[in-house]
Amino acid sequence: MKEINLWNKVVPIIIITFMTNLNIISAQSMKEERITMLVTFNVKKDQKEAFKKLLITDKNGALKEKGNISMQLFEHRDKPNTFYFFERWENQNALDVHFTKKYTKDVLDLSETALTKPMEILYLHDVSPLPKSELKTPLTSDTPVDLVVIFKVKDGMQKTFIDQFKKSIVHSRREQGNIEFFLHTVHGDDTKFVLFERWRSQDALDFHFAQPYTQELFEMFKSALEQPIDEYLNFINEIGYVKRGGK
């Protein structure tokens, strides 16, 4: 009678079961991860005011949602028809709920006809995240200066870029004039990075630019970036800042 090796049958079953459970756990973990997004809208001139009104309503509604961490609306300083949402959500479920809201659907519906090109949504991963309790907001005495920088890094220079930035993040956040300083990788494009920074005043930003660790960044940019740094800088102005109670 031929001997049957049960082990050869059992091992594949164990492996398949393990991988299935691992995939379930991975999917669940992704659902629980904080979601950070940068959404860019390029609006037709004759649709600007109507679209801007919907964006403000969407932002104000999002700030009341339980799963929202922050929702900021900005207008490009030099391109007045370009708007940005910089938003953070507790997890994917919170974002899914947001997309069911009427004020969000109104923005999406008007986007189909009011934009010069499709909105761009970048899903971001924070390189050096902070807990919600450590997120800072502008003071009433501030005249904030805000920047979003969308870098395109030469392939092969990603590690150098991130390592240099990590040093700068530590120092920059300690500056008295800093409100936010966050570098993000972009899902689906390992050569694209997004820096979001907020300063209490122009003087605070000028002080930051003069620091040795910032000068080291600019030196690194010369060899790491696809284009000169000026091509990536976007100065932005926040629209309708709302202080959240208890946060």
PDB file of N, CA and C in Angstrom, residues 12-57:
ATOM      1  N   PRO A  12       0.816  23.132   2.746  1.00  0.00           N
ATOM      2  CA  PRO A  12       0.205  24.144   1.867  1.00  0.00           C
ATOM      3  C   PRO A  12      -1.049  24.774   2.471  1.00  0.00           C
ATOM      4  N   ILE A  13      -1.840  23.968   3.185  1.00  0.00           N
ATOM      5  CA  ILE A  13      -3.057  24.496   3.808  1.00  0.00           C
ATOM      6  C   ILE A  13      -2.703  25.527   4.865  1.00  0.00           C
ATOM      7  N   ILE A  14      -1.663  25.221   5.666  1.00  0.00           N
ATOM      8  CA  ILE A  14      -1.215  26.155   6.698  1.00  0.00           C
ATOM      9  C   ILE A  14      -0.743  27.458   6.079  1.00  0.00           C
ATOM     10  N   ILE A  15       0.042  27.337   4.992  1.00  0.00           N
ATOM     11  CA  ILE A  15       0.581  28.530   4.332  1.00  0.00           C
ATOM     12  C   ILE A  15      -0.540  29.376   3.757  1.00  0.00           C
ATOM     13  N   ILE A  16      -1.498  28.743   3.082  1.00  0.00           N
ATOM     14  CA  ILE A  16      -2.610  29.478   2.477  1.00  0.00           C
ATOM     15  C   ILE A  16      -3.423  30.182   3.552  1.00  0.00           C
ATOM     16  N   THR A  17      -3.677  29.467   4.663  1.00  0.00           N
ATOM     17  CA  THR A  17      -4.448  30.056   5.764  1.00  0.00           C
ATOM     18  C   THR A  17      -3.718  31.245   6.356  1.00  0.00           C
ATOM     19  N   PHE A  18      -2.387  31.092   6.540  1.00  0.00           N
ATOM     20  CA  PHE A  18      -1.584  32.175   7.103  1.00  0.00           C
ATOM     21  C   PHE A  18      -1.608  33.402   6.201  1.00  0.00           C
ATOM     22  N   MET A  19      -1.417  33.183   4.886  1.00  0.00           N
ATOM     23  CA  MET A  19      -1.379  34.306   3.954  1.00  0.00           C
ATOM     24  C   MET A  19      -2.735  34.991   3.870  1.00  0.00           C
ATOM     25  N   THR A  20      -3.817  34.215   3.937  1.00  0.00           N
ATOM     26  CA  THR A  20      -5.159  34.800   3.911  1.00  0.00           C
ATOM     27  C   THR A  20      -5.377  35.681   5.123  1.00  0.00           C
ATOM     28  N   ASN A  21      -4.990  35.156   6.300  1.00  0.00           N
ATOM     29  CA  ASN A  21      -5.135  35.939   7.527  1.00  0.00           C
ATOM     30  C   ASN A  21      -4.266  37.186   7.500  1.00  0.00           C
ATOM     31  N   LEU A  22      -3.049  37.034   6.925  1.00  0.00           N
ATOM     32  CA  LEU A  22      -2.137  38.173   6.822  1.00  0.00           C
ATOM     33  C   LEU A  22      -2.725  39.265   5.942  1.00  0.00           C
ATOM     34  N   ASN A  23      -3.349  38.857   4.830  1.00  0.00           N
ATOM     35  CA  ASN A  23      -3.965  39.830   3.929  1.00  0.00           C
ATOM     36  C   ASN A  23      -5.134  40.545   4.602  1.00  0.00           C
ATOM     37  N   ILE A  24      -5.906  39.791   5.406  1.00  0.00           N
ATOM     38  CA  ILE A  24      -7.025  40.385   6.119  1.00  0.00           C
ATOM     39  C   ILE A  24      -6.520  41.399   7.128  1.00  0.00           C
ATOM     40  N   ILE A  25      -5.472  41.017   7.878  1.00  0.00           N
ATOM     41  CA  ILE A  25      -4.882  41.921   8.865  1.00  0.00           C
ATOM     42  C   ILE A  25      -4.324  43.160   8.188  1.00  0.00           C
ATOM     43  N   SER A  26      -3.646  42.956   7.025  1.00  0.00           N
ATOM     44  CA  SER A  26      -3.070  44.086   6.296  1.00  0.00           C
ATOM     45  C   SER A  26      -4.161  45.049   5.831  1.00  0.00           C
ATOM     46  N   ALA A  27      -5.257  44.503   5.305  1.00  0.00           N
ATOM     47  CA  ALA A  27      -6.365  45.334   4.853  1.00  0.00           C
ATOM     48  C   ALA A  27      -6.982  46.090   6.017  1.00  0.00           C
ATOM     49  N   GLN A  28      -7.110  45.405   7.155  1.00  0.00           N
ATOM     50  CA  GLN A  28      -7.665  46.065   8.334  1.00  0.00           C
ATOM     51  C   GLN A  28      -6.742  47.172   8.819  1.00  0.00           C
ATOM     52  N   SER A  29      -5.422  46.933   8.757  1.00  0.00           N
ATOM     53  CA  SER A  29      -4.457  47.949   9.195  1.00  0.00           C
ATOM     54  C   SER A  29      -4.536  49.180   8.307  1.00  0.00           C
ATOM     55  N   MET A  30      -4.678  48.951   6.989  1.00  0.00           N
ATOM     56  CA  MET A  30      -4.793  50.070   6.066  1.00  0.00           C
ATOM     57  C   MET A  30      -6.044  50.896   6.369  1.00  0.00           C
ATOM     58  N   LYS A  31      -7.119  50.197   6.759  1.00  0.00           N
ATOM     59  CA  LYS A  31      -8.355  50.896   7.102  1.00  0.00           C
ATOM     60  C   LYS A  31      -8.175  51.770   8.328  1.00  0.00           C
ATOM     61  N   GLU A  32      -7.210  51.389   9.216  1.00  0.00           N
ATOM     62  CA  GLU A  32      -7.032  52.114  10.462  1.00  0.00           C
ATOM     63  C   GLU A  32      -5.949  53.186  10.370  1.00  0.00           C
ATOM     64  N   GLU A  33      -5.185  53.209   9.272  1.00  0.00           N
ATOM     65  CA  GLU A  33      -4.119  54.189   9.132  1.00  0.00           C
ATOM     66  C   GLU A  33      -4.679  55.595   8.927  1.00  0.00           C
ATOM     67  N   ARG A  34      -3.977  56.585   9.458  1.00  0.00           N
ATOM     68  CA  ARG A  34      -4.347  57.974   9.217  1.00  0.00           C
ATOM     69  C   ARG A  34      -4.225  58.287   7.730  1.00  0.00           C
ATOM     70  N   ILE A  35      -5.192  59.017   7.214  1.00  0.00           N
ATOM     71  CA  ILE A  35      -5.201  59.393   5.800  1.00  0.00           C
ATOM     72  C   ILE A  35      -4.861  60.872   5.680  1.00  0.00           C
ATOM     73  N   THR A  36      -3.849  61.174   4.865  1.00  0.00           N
ATOM     74  CA  THR A  36      -3.477  62.555   4.579  1.00  0.00           C
ATOM     75  C   THR A  36      -3.567  62.768   3.075  1.00  0.00           C
ATOM     76  N   MET A  37      -4.192  63.873   2.669  1.00  0.00           N
ATOM     77  CA  MET A  37      -4.418  64.122   1.248  1.00  0.00           C
ATOM     78  C   MET A  37      -4.117  65.572   0.890  1.00  0.00           C
ATOM     79  N   LEU A  38      -3.590  65.754  -0.301  1.00  0.00           N
ATOM     80  CA  LEU A  38      -3.484  67.083  -0.902  1.00  0.00           C
ATOM     81  C   LEU A  38      -4.299  67.037  -2.188  1.00  0.00           C
ATOM     82  N   VAL A  39      -5.338  67.860  -2.255  1.00  0.00           N
ATOM     83  CA  VAL A  39      -6.223  67.888  -3.421  1.00  0.00           C
ATOM     84  C   VAL A  39      -6.087  69.250  -4.094  1.00  0.00           C
ATOM     85  N   THR A  40      -5.805  69.250  -5.386  1.00  0.00           N
ATOM     86  CA  THR A  40      -5.612  70.493  -6.142  1.00  0.00           C
ATOM     87  C   THR A  40      -6.753  70.691  -7.135  1.00  0.00           C
ATOM     88  N   PHE A  41      -7.323  71.890  -7.119  1.00  0.00           N
ATOM     89  CA  PHE A  41      -8.401  72.259  -8.031  1.00  0.00           C
ATOM     90  C   PHE A  41      -7.961  73.449  -8.875  1.00  0.00           C
ATOM     91  N   ASN A  42      -7.989  73.308 -10.187  1.00  0.00           N
ATOM     92  CA  ASN A  42      -7.735  74.422 -11.102  1.00  0.00           C
ATOM     93  C   ASN A  42      -9.075  74.806 -11.723  1.00  0.00           C
ATOM     94  N   VAL A  43      -9.588  75.967 -11.313  1.00  0.00           N
ATOM     95  CA  VAL A  43     -10.974  76.339 -11.597  1.00  0.00           C
ATOM     96  C   VAL A  43     -11.066  77.334 -12.748  1.00  0.00           C
ATOM     97  N   LYS A  44     -12.095  77.168 -13.571  1.00  0.00           N
ATOM     98  CA  LYS A  44     -12.360  78.138 -14.633  1.00  0.00           C
ATOM     99  C   LYS A  44     -12.684  79.496 -14.015  1.00  0.00           C
ATOM    100  N   LYS A  45     -12.221  80.542 -14.666  1.00  0.00           N
ATOM    101  CA  LYS A  45     -12.365  81.885 -14.098  1.00  0.00           C
ATOM    102  C   LYS A  45     -13.813  82.246 -13.797  1.00  0.00           C
ATOM    103  N   ASP A  46     -14.723  81.898 -14.701  1.00  0.00           N
ATOM    104  CA  ASP A  46     -16.119  82.286 -14.508  1.00  0.00           C
ATOM    105  C   ASP A  46     -16.844  81.411 -13.477  1.00  0.00           C
ATOM    106  N   GLN A  47     -16.184  80.338 -13.018  1.00  0.00           N
ATOM    107  CA  GLN A  47     -16.771  79.438 -12.037  1.00  0.00           C
ATOM    108  C   GLN A  47     -16.132  79.595 -10.654  1.00  0.00           C
ATOM    109  N   LYS A  48     -15.176  80.501 -10.562  1.00  0.00           N
ATOM    110  CA  LYS A  48     -14.364  80.588  -9.339  1.00  0.00           C
ATOM    111  C   LYS A  48     -15.194  80.837  -8.085  1.00  0.00           C
ATOM    112  N   GLU A  49     -16.022  81.849  -8.085  1.00  0.00           N
ATOM    113  CA  GLU A  49     -16.741  82.220  -6.861  1.00  0.00           C
ATOM    114  C   GLU A  49     -17.722  81.132  -6.431  1.00  0.00           C
ATOM    115  N   ALA A  50     -18.437  80.549  -7.388  1.00  0.00           N
ATOM    116  CA  ALA A  50     -19.381  79.479  -7.053  1.00  0.00           C
ATOM    117  C   ALA A  50     -18.654  78.268  -6.494  1.00  0.00           C
ATOM    118  N   PHE A  51     -17.511  77.925  -7.109  1.00  0.00           N
ATOM    119  CA  PHE A  51     -16.760  76.757  -6.658  1.00  0.00           C
ATOM    120  C   PHE A  51     -16.123  77.024  -5.300  1.00  0.00           C
ATOM    121  N   LYS A  52     -15.591  78.217  -5.120  1.00  0.00           N
ATOM    122  CA  LYS A  52     -14.975  78.586  -3.843  1.00  0.00           C
ATOM    123  C   LYS A  52     -15.989  78.492  -2.704  1.00  0.00           C
ATOM    124  N   LYS A  53     -17.198  78.929  -2.952  1.00  0.00           N
ATOM    125  CA  LYS A  53     -18.254  78.860  -1.934  1.00  0.00           C
ATOM    126  C   LYS A  53     -18.519  77.420  -1.523  1.00  0.00           C
ATOM    127  N   LEU A  54     -18.553  76.503  -2.491  1.00  0.00           N
ATOM    128  CA  LEU A  54     -18.773  75.090  -2.173  1.00  0.00           C
ATOM    129  C   LEU A  54     -17.593  74.503  -1.400  1.00  0.00           C
ATOM    130  N   LEU A  55     -16.374  74.925  -1.758  1.00  0.00           N
ATOM    131  CA  LEU A  55     -15.199  74.435  -1.043  1.00  0.00           C
ATOM    132  C   LEU A  55     -15.234  74.865   0.424  1.00  0.00           C
ATOM    133  N   ILE A  56     -15.637  76.096   0.678  1.00  0.00           N
ATOM    134  CA  ILE A  56     -15.722  76.588   2.054  1.00  0.00           C
ATOM    135  C   ILE A  56     -16.774  75.806   2.834  1.00  0.00           C
ATOM    136  N   THR A  57     -17.907  75.549   2.203  1.00  0.00           N
ATOM    137  CA  THR A  57     -18.963  74.768   2.860  1.00  0.00           C
ATOM    138  C   THR A  57     -18.483  73.354   3.157  1.00  0.00           C
TER     139      THR A  57
END
